[in-house]
Amino acid sequence: MTYLLNSPDDFADEAVRGLVACHSDLLAEVPGGVARSTQTPQGQPALVIGGGSGHYPAFAGWVGPGMGHGAPCGNIFSSPSASEVYSVVRNAENGGGVILGFGNYAGDVLHFGLAAEKLRHEGIDVRIVTVSDDIASNGPDNHRDRRGVAGDLPVFKIAGAAIEAGADLDEAERVAWKANDATRSFGLAFDGCTLPGAGEPLFHIEDGQMGVGLGIHGEPGVRDTPIGSATEIADLLLDELLSEEPARGEHGYDGRVAVILNGLGTVKYEELFVVYGRIAERLKDKGLTAVRPEVGEFVTSLDMAGLSLTLVFLDAELEKLWLAPVETPAFRRGAMPAADRAPRTSIWDAAEAEIPEASEESRARAQNIVAVLETWQKVCAENEAELGRLDAVAGDGDHGQGMAFGSRGAAQAARTAAEQGAGARTTLLLAGQAWADSAGGTSGALWGAALTSAGGVFSDTGDVSDQDIVDAVSAGIDAVIRLGGAEPGDKTMVDAAAPFRDALAEAIDKEAGSAITTAAGVAREAADKTADIPARLGRARVLGEKSVGTPDPGALSFSMLMAALGEHLTR
Ligand code: ADP
Ligand code: MG
């Protein structure tokens, strides 16, 4: 567990601040994360890498010459928001376009994707590279659909080296994908990790057992087996990976591999070296050459007791880039050629949003919106632990935190907007953006988009009718379906939201409050019923079968908030 903290909510931000204070020669704090503290050559592509916090040195620890240009930093285990990604890119990009590199998780794909859309509109060339090295999460024929774990290190190291060597954006993107396609990881854990401030780990593994094929966000392993000796564990990890070794003598691969033995949080370096000794022996027996192996902590999972092994099947190009010099806070190699490193001269920051003029009626409605969001904030806070517990069964345990952070951020933004005289539309638009910014994660992006779409139905000048409220709620649900792409039966929020929308349409002649209350009852029943089905989308998909017997946390939280909305409107 985390012993040293001030407040759980500020933990991730305060850690970044301390990291920058310690490495100010390399890092600067920028809105949304970190960027290099020095200027980069005009026209050089930028590599912006990121994900949730809790994985140090991934990702902020890898920003510097030869590797990343910037890293948006999300909350613990949850993706940075689209505006955090956008802001870091604005601080890192210098006319050469940008590669957004991140592990293949639904929340990251959504937020980085939204940021990419906005940047492209502004004329910046954006490429997306999703790291997908975890062989436990999907089959070899679907390598690019796997989730990303410690493979982040070699993929970003190799892409960063290509850029440092003068690659343009096309070339850097090609090399990054090539590195990803050559990288395989497999991990196991002896016990789960605990979110800062939480009383209990996200999952437990029975004494004497280990979880095989775990994720790096506290997702439990795909199966449990008895703990083996260090030798047995080394053999297990290596054999799994070597089952995907490409043919030697083809495509420039001839048995040369980059090897990364990664501690996930509480496994000692000595223990890792005991395991590595055996791995080195086995590699030799198999006629493989370990090229500049790395043993240590690279992609961690808070205090998870576990380790993972990564192999990169190298050709001459990848090997050269893997060996190239790099200088970042947490990953250094060789000596970077002496270069002019002028300090950065400016930091980009989003301009304050302008508040359009609003009518008195619309401003009064904005106050109602503030009151609803404050009620939601209360409901989310009360259910935070329970929603987290449900998400930990097959997901990563952060749904309670995401909803609590999101609703609090939205309520705060709405209050500020309303105080400045905003109407209903602007208040809800700003609340939606704040929800996504504060929560991160898949559900954060979806709730943010829902609020923003709902706000689009209102106006800042007219009044809001009951029909407008119903239309706004429906528009919000449509946005979730459009953006998330889930269908009923995938075990997501949509399983509650779709029947809710149908029930709402049927209850149309009632007042908004009672119509929504009726529909919320339908949503609750549907949410409870999701316990019967396996998850097929999002983080939980890898462990879909484990989720049977537990309702989908996002479906449940949706029904809770709709019930609270109905009750509020009826009052
Ligand atoms: P993350 O999965 O990024 O950790 P959260 O834990 O906050 O995000 O939210 C998980 C919830 O998000 C799930 O329980 C599910 O209801 C919802 N969800 C996941 N993917 C989708 C999707 N594609 N469409 C709609 N809802 C989704
Ligand atoms: Mg989650």
Coordinates of C-alpha atoms and ligand atoms in Angstrom, one line a residue:
M1 CA 0.0 0.0 0.0
T2 CA 1.0 3.7 -0.3
Y3 CA 2.3 4.9 3.0
L4 CA 3.3 8.5 2.0
L5 CA 0.7 10.8 0.7
N6 CA -1.1 14.0 1.5
S7 CA -4.5 13.4 -0.1
P8 CA -5.4 10.5 -2.4
D9 CA -7.0 12.9 -4.9
D10 CA -3.8 14.9 -5.3
F11 CA -1.4 12.0 -5.2
A12 CA -0.8 11.7 -9.0
D13 CA -0.3 15.5 -9.5
E14 CA 2.0 15.9 -6.5
A15 CA 4.2 13.0 -7.7
V16 CA 4.6 14.7 -11.1
R17 CA 5.4 18.0 -9.5
G18 CA 8.2 16.3 -7.4
L19 CA 9.5 14.4 -10.4
V20 CA 9.8 17.7 -12.4
A21 CA 11.4 19.4 -9.4
C22 CA 14.0 16.7 -9.3
H23 CA 14.7 16.6 -13.1
S24 CA 14.2 20.2 -14.1
D25 CA 17.2 19.9 -16.6
L26 CA 15.0 17.5 -18.6
L27 CA 11.4 18.1 -17.7
A28 CA 9.0 21.0 -17.5
E29 CA 5.5 20.9 -16.0
V30 CA 2.9 21.9 -18.5
P31 CA -0.9 21.9 -18.2
G32 CA -1.9 18.2 -18.4
G33 CA 1.5 16.6 -17.8
V34 CA 5.2 17.2 -18.7
A35 CA 7.2 18.2 -21.7
R36 CA 10.9 18.5 -22.3
S37 CA 12.4 21.5 -20.6
T38 CA 14.6 22.3 -23.6
Q39 CA 13.7 23.3 -27.1
T40 CA 13.6 20.7 -29.8
P41 CA 14.7 21.3 -33.4
Q42 CA 12.1 23.0 -35.6
G43 CA 10.4 20.4 -37.8
Q44 CA 11.4 17.4 -35.6
P45 CA 8.5 15.0 -35.1
A46 CA 7.3 14.8 -31.5
L47 CA 6.8 11.6 -29.6
V48 CA 4.1 12.1 -27.0
I49 CA 3.6 9.1 -24.7
G50 CA 1.2 8.6 -22.0
G51 CA -1.4 6.9 -20.0
G52 CA -2.5 6.8 -16.4
S53 CA -0.3 7.4 -13.4
G54 CA 0.9 4.7 -11.1
H55 CA 3.2 3.1 -13.6
Y56 CA 6.4 5.1 -13.0
P57 CA 8.9 5.3 -14.7
A58 CA 6.2 5.0 -17.4
F59 CA 5.5 7.5 -18.8
A60 CA 6.8 10.9 -17.5
G61 CA 10.1 9.3 -16.5
W62 CA 10.9 8.6 -20.2
V63 CA 10.8 12.2 -21.5
G64 CA 14.1 13.6 -22.7
P65 CA 16.5 13.5 -25.7
G66 CA 16.3 10.1 -27.5
M67 CA 12.9 9.2 -26.2
G68 CA 9.7 11.1 -25.4
H69 CA 8.9 14.8 -26.1
G70 CA 6.1 15.0 -23.6
A71 CA 3.8 12.9 -21.5
P72 CA 0.2 13.7 -20.5
C73 CA -0.3 12.3 -17.0
G74 CA -3.8 10.8 -16.1
N75 CA -5.1 10.0 -12.7
I76 CA -3.9 6.7 -11.1
F77 CA -4.5 3.9 -13.7
S78 CA -6.9 6.0 -15.8
S79 CA -6.1 7.6 -19.1
P80 CA -5.3 11.3 -19.4
S81 CA -8.2 13.3 -20.7
A82 CA -8.4 14.5 -24.3
S83 CA -7.6 18.1 -23.2
E84 CA -4.6 17.0 -21.2
V85 CA -3.3 15.1 -24.3
Y86 CA -4.0 18.1 -26.5
S87 CA -2.3 20.6 -24.1
V88 CA 0.9 18.4 -23.8
V89 CA 1.0 18.1 -27.6
R90 CA 0.7 21.9 -28.0
N91 CA 3.7 22.1 -25.7
A92 CA 5.8 19.3 -27.4
E93 CA 5.1 19.6 -31.1
N94 CA 7.4 21.9 -33.1
G95 CA 6.3 21.7 -36.7
G96 CA 7.1 18.1 -37.4
G97 CA 3.9 16.5 -36.5
V98 CA 3.3 14.1 -33.5
I99 CA 3.2 10.4 -32.8
L100 CA 0.8 9.7 -29.9
G101 CA 2.0 6.5 -28.3
F102 CA 0.1 4.7 -25.6
G103 CA -1.0 1.3 -24.4
N104 CA -4.0 -0.2 -26.2
Y105 CA -6.8 0.4 -23.7
A106 CA -10.3 1.6 -24.5
G107 CA -10.1 4.8 -22.3
D108 CA -6.7 5.8 -23.8
V109 CA -7.9 5.1 -27.3
L110 CA -11.0 7.4 -26.7
H111 CA -9.1 10.3 -25.1
F112 CA -6.0 10.3 -27.3
G113 CA -8.3 9.8 -30.4
L114 CA -10.5 12.8 -29.4
A115 CA -7.3 14.9 -28.9
A116 CA -6.0 13.7 -32.3
E117 CA -9.2 14.9 -34.1
K118 CA -8.9 18.3 -32.6
L119 CA -5.2 18.6 -33.4
R120 CA -5.8 17.5 -37.0
H121 CA -8.5 20.2 -37.4
E122 CA -5.8 22.6 -36.5
G123 CA -3.4 21.3 -39.2
I124 CA -1.1 19.2 -37.0
D125 CA -0.2 15.8 -38.6
V126 CA -1.0 13.2 -35.9
R127 CA -0.2 9.5 -36.0
I128 CA -1.4 7.0 -33.4
V129 CA 0.6 4.0 -32.3
T130 CA -1.0 1.7 -29.7
V131 CA 1.3 -0.7 -27.9
S132 CA -0.1 -4.2 -27.7
D133 CA 2.5 -6.6 -26.4
D134 CA 0.6 -8.6 -23.7
I135 CA 0.2 -12.1 -25.1
A136 CA -2.2 -13.1 -22.3
S137 CA -4.8 -10.6 -23.6
N138 CA -5.4 -11.9 -27.1
G139 CA -4.2 -14.5 -29.6
P140 CA -1.2 -14.2 -31.9
D141 CA -3.3 -13.5 -34.9
N142 CA -4.7 -10.4 -33.2
H143 CA -1.4 -9.0 -32.0
R144 CA -2.4 -5.3 -32.5
D145 CA -5.6 -5.9 -30.5
R146 CA -3.7 -7.0 -27.4
R147 CA -3.3 -4.6 -24.4
G148 CA 0.0 -2.8 -23.8
V149 CA 2.2 -3.6 -20.8
A150 CA 6.0 -3.3 -20.4
G151 CA 6.4 -3.3 -24.2
D152 CA 5.9 0.5 -23.9
L153 CA 9.6 0.7 -23.0
P154 CA 11.2 -0.8 -26.1
V155 CA 8.5 0.7 -28.5
F156 CA 8.9 4.2 -27.2
K157 CA 12.7 3.9 -26.9
I158 CA 13.1 2.7 -30.5
A159 CA 10.7 5.3 -31.9
G160 CA 12.4 8.1 -29.9
A161 CA 15.8 6.9 -31.2
A162 CA 14.6 7.0 -34.8
I163 CA 13.4 10.6 -34.3
E164 CA 16.7 11.6 -32.7
A165 CA 18.5 10.1 -35.7
G166 CA 16.5 12.3 -38.0
A167 CA 13.5 10.2 -39.0
D168 CA 10.5 12.2 -40.4
L169 CA 7.0 11.4 -39.2
D170 CA 6.2 8.7 -41.7
E171 CA 9.5 7.0 -40.9
A172 CA 9.1 7.3 -37.1
E173 CA 5.6 5.9 -37.3
R174 CA 6.8 2.9 -39.4
V175 CA 9.6 2.1 -37.0
A176 CA 7.2 2.4 -34.0
W177 CA 4.8 -0.1 -35.4
K178 CA 7.6 -2.4 -36.5
A179 CA 8.9 -2.4 -32.9
N180 CA 5.5 -3.1 -31.5
D181 CA 4.9 -6.0 -33.9
A182 CA 8.3 -7.5 -32.8
T183 CA 7.5 -7.2 -29.0
R184 CA 5.9 -9.8 -26.7
S185 CA 5.3 -9.6 -22.9
F186 CA 3.9 -12.0 -20.3
G187 CA 3.5 -11.4 -16.6
L188 CA 2.4 -12.8 -13.3
A189 CA 1.6 -11.6 -9.8
F190 CA 1.5 -12.9 -6.3
D191 CA -0.7 -10.2 -4.9
G192 CA -2.8 -7.2 -6.1
C193 CA -2.1 -3.5 -5.7
T194 CA -3.8 -0.9 -3.6
L195 CA -4.9 2.5 -4.9
P196 CA -3.5 5.4 -2.7
G197 CA -5.8 6.0 0.2
A198 CA -7.8 2.7 -0.3
G199 CA -8.0 0.2 2.5
E200 CA -7.9 -2.9 0.4
P201 CA -6.0 -4.2 -2.7
L202 CA -7.9 -4.3 -6.0
F203 CA -7.7 -8.1 -5.9
H204 CA -6.1 -10.7 -3.7
I205 CA -4.5 -13.9 -4.8
E206 CA -4.8 -16.8 -2.5
D207 CA -1.7 -17.7 -0.4
G208 CA 0.6 -20.0 -2.3
Q209 CA -1.0 -19.1 -5.7
M210 CA 0.0 -16.7 -8.4
G211 CA -2.1 -15.0 -11.1
V212 CA -0.8 -15.7 -14.5
G213 CA -1.3 -13.2 -17.4
L214 CA -2.2 -10.2 -15.3
G215 CA -2.6 -6.6 -16.4
I216 CA -0.8 -3.5 -15.2
H217 CA -3.9 -1.8 -13.7
G218 CA -4.7 -4.3 -11.1
E219 CA -6.6 -6.4 -13.6
P220 CA -6.3 -9.9 -12.1
G221 CA -4.6 -12.7 -14.0
V222 CA -6.3 -14.9 -16.5
R223 CA -5.7 -18.0 -14.4
D224 CA -4.3 -18.8 -10.9
T225 CA -1.7 -21.6 -10.4
P226 CA 0.5 -22.6 -7.5
I227 CA 3.6 -20.4 -7.0
G228 CA 6.7 -22.0 -8.5
S229 CA 10.4 -21.5 -7.7
A230 CA 12.3 -18.7 -9.4
T231 CA 13.5 -21.2 -12.0
E232 CA 10.0 -22.5 -12.7
I233 CA 8.8 -18.9 -13.0
A234 CA 11.6 -18.0 -15.4
D235 CA 10.8 -21.0 -17.5
L236 CA 7.1 -20.3 -17.5
L237 CA 7.6 -16.7 -18.7
L238 CA 10.1 -17.6 -21.3
D239 CA 8.3 -20.6 -22.7
E240 CA 5.1 -18.6 -23.2
L241 CA 7.0 -15.9 -25.1
L242 CA 9.1 -18.2 -27.2
S243 CA 5.9 -19.9 -28.4
E244 CA 5.6 -16.8 -30.6
E245 CA 9.3 -16.5 -31.7
P246 CA 9.4 -15.8 -35.4
A247 CA 11.3 -18.0 -37.8
R248 CA 15.1 -17.4 -37.6
G249 CA 16.8 -16.3 -40.7
E250 CA 13.7 -14.6 -42.0
H251 CA 12.9 -10.8 -42.2
G252 CA 16.3 -10.0 -40.7
Y253 CA 15.7 -11.8 -37.4
D254 CA 18.4 -14.2 -36.4
G255 CA 17.9 -15.0 -32.7
R256 CA 18.9 -11.6 -31.3
V257 CA 16.5 -10.3 -28.7
A258 CA 16.1 -7.3 -26.4
V259 CA 15.1 -8.7 -23.0
I260 CA 13.3 -6.7 -20.3
L261 CA 12.6 -8.3 -16.9
N262 CA 10.2 -5.9 -15.2
G263 CA 9.3 -5.7 -11.6
L264 CA 5.8 -4.5 -11.0
G265 CA 6.2 -2.8 -7.7
T266 CA 7.3 -4.9 -4.7
V267 CA 9.5 -7.6 -6.2
K268 CA 13.1 -6.9 -5.1
Y269 CA 15.9 -6.4 -7.6
E270 CA 17.7 -9.4 -6.1
E271 CA 14.7 -11.6 -6.7
L272 CA 14.6 -10.3 -10.3
F273 CA 18.2 -11.1 -10.8
V274 CA 17.7 -14.6 -9.5
V275 CA 15.0 -15.1 -12.1
Y276 CA 17.1 -13.4 -14.8
G277 CA 20.1 -15.7 -14.1
R278 CA 17.9 -18.6 -15.2
I279 CA 16.5 -16.7 -18.2
A280 CA 20.0 -15.9 -19.4
E281 CA 20.9 -19.6 -19.2
R282 CA 17.8 -20.7 -21.1
L283 CA 18.3 -18.1 -23.8
K284 CA 21.8 -19.4 -24.4
D285 CA 20.6 -23.0 -24.5
K286 CA 18.1 -22.0 -27.2
G287 CA 20.8 -20.2 -29.2
L288 CA 19.4 -16.8 -28.5
T289 CA 21.5 -13.7 -27.8
A290 CA 20.3 -11.2 -25.3
V291 CA 21.0 -7.7 -26.6
R292 CA 21.6 -5.1 -23.8
P293 CA 19.1 -6.8 -21.4
E294 CA 17.4 -4.7 -18.8
V295 CA 16.4 -5.9 -15.3
G296 CA 14.5 -3.5 -13.0
E297 CA 11.3 -1.5 -12.7
F298 CA 10.0 0.0 -16.0
V299 CA 6.3 -0.3 -16.2
T300 CA 5.0 -0.7 -12.6
S301 CA 1.6 -1.1 -11.2
L302 CA 1.8 0.7 -7.8
D303 CA 2.7 -1.9 -5.2
M304 CA 1.7 -4.9 -7.2
A305 CA 3.8 -8.0 -6.2
G306 CA 4.6 -9.4 -9.6
L307 CA 6.9 -9.3 -12.6
S308 CA 6.8 -9.5 -16.4
L309 CA 9.2 -10.6 -19.1
T310 CA 9.4 -8.8 -22.5
L311 CA 11.2 -10.0 -25.6
V312 CA 11.8 -7.9 -28.7
F313 CA 12.7 -10.0 -31.7
L314 CA 15.3 -7.7 -33.3
D315 CA 16.6 -7.1 -36.8
A316 CA 19.6 -4.9 -37.5
E317 CA 17.5 -1.7 -37.7
L318 CA 15.6 -2.3 -34.4
E319 CA 18.8 -3.4 -32.7
K320 CA 20.6 -0.2 -33.6
L321 CA 17.8 1.9 -32.3
W322 CA 17.5 -0.1 -29.1
L323 CA 21.2 0.5 -28.4
A324 CA 21.2 4.2 -29.3
P325 CA 21.9 6.8 -26.5
V326 CA 19.0 8.2 -24.5
E327 CA 18.8 10.6 -21.6
T328 CA 15.6 10.7 -19.6
P329 CA 15.0 10.8 -15.8
A330 CA 14.5 7.0 -15.6
F331 CA 16.2 5.6 -18.7
R332 CA 19.7 6.5 -19.7
R333 CA 22.1 4.8 -22.0
G334 CA 25.4 5.9 -23.6
A335 CA 26.2 9.6 -24.1
M336 CA 23.9 11.8 -26.1
P337 CA 25.9 13.8 -28.6
A338 CA 26.6 17.2 -27.2
A339 CA 23.9 19.5 -28.6
D340 CA 22.6 23.0 -27.9
R341 CA 20.0 22.6 -25.3
A342 CA 18.4 26.0 -25.1
P343 CA 15.7 26.1 -22.4
R344 CA 12.1 26.3 -23.6
T345 CA 10.9 29.9 -23.7
S346 CA 7.2 29.5 -23.3
I347 CA 4.4 27.2 -22.0
W348 CA 1.2 26.9 -23.9
D349 CA -2.0 27.2 -21.7
A350 CA -5.6 27.0 -22.8
A351 CA -7.3 30.4 -22.8
E352 CA -10.1 30.9 -20.4
A353 CA -13.4 30.1 -22.0
E354 CA -15.6 33.0 -22.8
I355 CA -19.0 33.0 -21.3
P356 CA -21.7 34.1 -23.8
E357 CA -24.5 36.4 -22.7
A358 CA -27.5 34.6 -21.3
S359 CA -31.2 35.3 -20.6
E360 CA -32.6 35.3 -17.1
E361 CA -34.6 32.1 -17.6
S362 CA -31.6 30.3 -19.0
R363 CA -29.4 31.4 -16.1
A364 CA -32.1 30.2 -13.7
R365 CA -31.9 26.8 -15.5
A366 CA -28.2 26.8 -15.1
Q367 CA -28.7 26.9 -11.3
N368 CA -30.9 23.8 -11.6
I369 CA -28.1 22.1 -13.6
V370 CA -25.6 23.0 -10.8
A371 CA -28.0 21.5 -8.3
V372 CA -28.4 18.2 -10.3
L373 CA -24.6 17.9 -10.7
E374 CA -24.1 18.5 -7.0
T375 CA -26.6 15.7 -6.3
W376 CA -24.7 13.4 -8.7
Q377 CA -21.5 14.3 -7.0
K378 CA -23.0 13.2 -3.7
V379 CA -24.4 9.9 -5.1
C380 CA -21.0 9.1 -6.8
A381 CA -19.1 9.8 -3.5
E382 CA -21.5 7.6 -1.6
N383 CA -21.1 4.7 -4.0
E384 CA -17.4 5.2 -4.9
A385 CA -16.1 2.2 -2.9
E386 CA -18.9 -0.1 -4.2
L387 CA -18.4 0.9 -7.9
G388 CA -14.7 0.4 -7.5
R389 CA -15.2 -3.0 -6.0
L390 CA -17.4 -4.1 -8.9
D391 CA -14.9 -2.7 -11.5
A392 CA -12.1 -4.7 -9.8
V393 CA -13.8 -8.0 -10.4
A394 CA -12.8 -8.0 -14.1
G395 CA -11.7 -4.4 -14.8
D396 CA -9.2 -2.2 -13.0
G397 CA -11.1 -1.0 -10.0
D398 CA -11.1 2.7 -10.9
H399 CA -14.8 3.2 -11.9
G400 CA -15.8 4.6 -8.5
Q401 CA -12.9 7.0 -8.5
G402 CA -13.6 8.0 -12.1
M403 CA -17.2 8.8 -11.3
A404 CA -16.4 10.6 -8.1
F405 CA -13.7 12.7 -9.7
G406 CA -15.8 13.4 -12.9
S407 CA -18.9 14.4 -11.1
R408 CA -17.0 16.6 -8.7
G409 CA -15.1 18.4 -11.5
A410 CA -18.3 18.8 -13.5
A411 CA -20.2 20.3 -10.5
Q412 CA -17.3 22.7 -9.8
A413 CA -17.1 23.9 -13.4
A414 CA -20.9 24.3 -13.6
R415 CA -20.9 26.4 -10.3
T416 CA -18.1 28.6 -11.6
A417 CA -19.8 29.1 -15.0
A418 CA -23.2 29.8 -13.4
E419 CA -21.6 32.4 -11.0
Q420 CA -20.1 34.1 -14.1
G421 CA -23.6 34.4 -15.6
A422 CA -23.6 31.4 -18.0
G423 CA -26.8 30.1 -19.4
A424 CA -28.0 26.4 -19.4
R425 CA -26.2 25.5 -22.6
T426 CA -22.8 26.9 -21.7
T427 CA -23.0 25.6 -18.2
L428 CA -23.6 22.1 -19.3
L429 CA -21.0 22.3 -22.1
L430 CA -18.3 23.3 -19.7
A431 CA -19.4 20.8 -17.1
G432 CA -19.0 18.0 -19.7
Q433 CA -15.5 19.1 -20.6
A434 CA -14.6 19.2 -16.9
W435 CA -16.1 15.7 -16.3
A436 CA -13.8 14.2 -19.0
D437 CA -10.8 16.2 -17.7
S438 CA -11.3 15.3 -14.1
A439 CA -12.1 11.6 -14.6
G440 CA -10.1 10.3 -17.5
G441 CA -10.9 6.6 -18.3
T442 CA -13.5 5.2 -20.6
S443 CA -16.4 6.2 -18.6
G444 CA -15.0 9.8 -18.1
A445 CA -14.8 10.3 -21.9
L446 CA -18.3 9.0 -22.4
W447 CA -19.9 10.9 -19.5
G448 CA -18.1 14.1 -20.6
A449 CA -19.4 13.7 -24.2
A450 CA -22.9 12.9 -22.9
L451 CA -23.1 16.1 -20.9
T452 CA -21.6 18.2 -23.7
S453 CA -24.2 16.7 -26.2
A454 CA -27.0 17.2 -23.7
G455 CA -25.9 20.9 -23.3
G456 CA -26.1 21.3 -27.1
V457 CA -29.9 20.8 -26.9
F458 CA -30.4 23.7 -24.6
S459 CA -29.9 27.4 -25.4
D460 CA -28.4 30.3 -23.5
T461 CA -31.2 32.6 -24.4
G462 CA -34.6 30.8 -24.2
D463 CA -36.2 28.7 -21.4
V464 CA -35.9 24.9 -21.0
S465 CA -39.1 22.9 -21.5
D466 CA -39.8 19.4 -20.2
Q467 CA -39.4 18.2 -23.7
D468 CA -36.0 19.8 -23.9
I469 CA -34.9 17.9 -20.8
V470 CA -36.0 14.6 -22.3
D471 CA -34.3 15.5 -25.6
A472 CA -31.1 16.5 -23.8
V473 CA -31.0 13.2 -21.9
S474 CA -31.6 11.3 -25.2
A475 CA -28.9 13.3 -27.0
G476 CA -26.5 12.4 -24.2
I477 CA -27.2 8.7 -24.5
D478 CA -26.8 8.9 -28.3
A479 CA -23.4 10.4 -27.8
V480 CA -22.3 7.5 -25.6
I481 CA -23.5 5.0 -28.2
R482 CA -21.8 6.9 -31.1
L483 CA -18.5 7.4 -29.3
G484 CA -18.2 4.1 -27.5
G485 CA -19.5 1.9 -30.3
A486 CA -21.0 -0.6 -27.8
E487 CA -24.1 -2.5 -28.5
P488 CA -26.6 -3.9 -26.0
G489 CA -25.3 -7.2 -24.7
D490 CA -21.6 -6.1 -24.6
K491 CA -22.0 -5.5 -20.9
T492 CA -21.5 -1.8 -20.7
M493 CA -23.3 1.3 -19.7
V494 CA -25.3 1.0 -22.9
D495 CA -27.1 -2.0 -21.5
A496 CA -28.8 0.3 -19.0
A497 CA -28.9 3.4 -21.2
A498 CA -30.6 1.9 -24.3
P499 CA -33.6 0.5 -22.4
F500 CA -33.7 3.7 -20.4
R501 CA -34.0 5.7 -23.6
D502 CA -36.8 3.4 -24.9
A503 CA -38.7 3.6 -21.7
L504 CA -38.3 7.4 -21.6
A505 CA -39.8 7.7 -25.1
E506 CA -42.8 5.6 -24.0
A507 CA -43.4 7.7 -20.9
I508 CA -43.4 10.8 -23.0
D509 CA -46.8 12.2 -21.9
K510 CA -45.7 12.3 -18.3
E511 CA -43.8 15.2 -16.8
A512 CA -40.0 15.0 -17.3
G513 CA -39.4 14.1 -13.6
S514 CA -41.7 11.2 -13.4
A515 CA -40.9 9.9 -16.9
I516 CA -37.2 9.8 -16.0
T517 CA -37.9 8.1 -12.7
T518 CA -39.9 5.4 -14.4
A519 CA -37.2 4.9 -17.0
A520 CA -34.5 4.9 -14.3
G521 CA -36.3 1.9 -12.7
V522 CA -36.1 0.1 -16.1
A523 CA -32.4 1.0 -16.3
R524 CA -31.7 -0.4 -12.8
E525 CA -33.3 -3.7 -13.6
A526 CA -31.3 -3.9 -16.9
A527 CA -28.1 -3.0 -15.0
D528 CA -28.7 -5.7 -12.4
K529 CA -29.3 -8.2 -15.3
T530 CA -25.9 -7.5 -16.8
A531 CA -24.6 -9.8 -14.0
D532 CA -25.8 -12.7 -16.2
I533 CA -23.5 -11.9 -19.2
P534 CA -19.8 -11.8 -19.8
A535 CA -18.1 -8.5 -20.7
R536 CA -17.1 -8.1 -24.3
L537 CA -15.8 -4.6 -24.5
G538 CA -13.5 -2.2 -22.6
R539 CA -10.9 -3.2 -20.0
A540 CA -13.0 -6.0 -18.6
R541 CA -13.1 -7.9 -22.0
V542 CA -9.9 -9.8 -21.3
L543 CA -11.5 -11.3 -18.3
G544 CA -15.0 -11.4 -19.7
E545 CA -15.9 -14.7 -18.1
K546 CA -14.8 -13.6 -14.6
S547 CA -17.4 -10.8 -14.8
V548 CA -20.3 -13.2 -14.9
G549 CA -22.2 -12.9 -11.6
T550 CA -21.2 -9.2 -11.2
P551 CA -23.2 -6.4 -12.7
D552 CA -21.4 -3.9 -15.0
P553 CA -20.3 -1.0 -12.8
G554 CA -20.9 1.6 -15.6
A555 CA -24.5 0.3 -16.2
L556 CA -25.1 0.5 -12.5
S557 CA -23.8 4.0 -12.0
F558 CA -25.8 5.2 -15.0
S559 CA -29.0 3.9 -13.4
M560 CA -28.1 5.5 -10.1
L561 CA -27.6 8.9 -11.6
M562 CA -30.8 8.7 -13.7
A563 CA -32.7 7.8 -10.5
A564 CA -31.2 10.8 -8.8
L565 CA -32.0 13.1 -11.7
G566 CA -35.7 11.9 -11.8
E567 CA -36.0 12.4 -8.0
H568 CA -34.5 15.9 -8.3
L569 CA -36.8 16.9 -11.1
T570 CA -39.9 15.6 -9.3
R571 CA -39.0 17.7 -6.3
Ligands
ADP1 P1 -12.0 2.2 -17.7 O1 -12.6 1.0 -18.3 O2 -11.2 3.0 -18.6 O3 -11.2 1.8 -16.4 P2 -14.1 3.0 -16.0 O4 -13.7 2.0 -15.0 O5 -14.4 4.4 -15.4 O6 -13.2 3.2 -17.2 O7 -15.5 2.6 -16.6 C1 -15.8 1.3 -16.9 C2 -17.2 1.3 -17.5 O8 -17.3 2.0 -18.7 C3 -17.7 -0.1 -17.8 O9 -18.3 -0.7 -16.6 C4 -18.8 0.2 -18.9 O10 -20.0 0.4 -18.4 C5 -18.3 1.4 -19.5 N1 -17.8 1.2 -20.9 C6 -16.6 0.7 -21.2 N2 -16.5 0.7 -22.6 C7 -17.6 1.2 -23.1 C8 -18.1 1.5 -24.4 N3 -17.4 1.2 -25.5 N4 -19.4 2.0 -24.5 C9 -20.1 2.4 -23.4 N5 -19.7 2.1 -22.1 C10 -18.5 1.6 -22.0
MG2 MG -12.1 0.9 -14.8

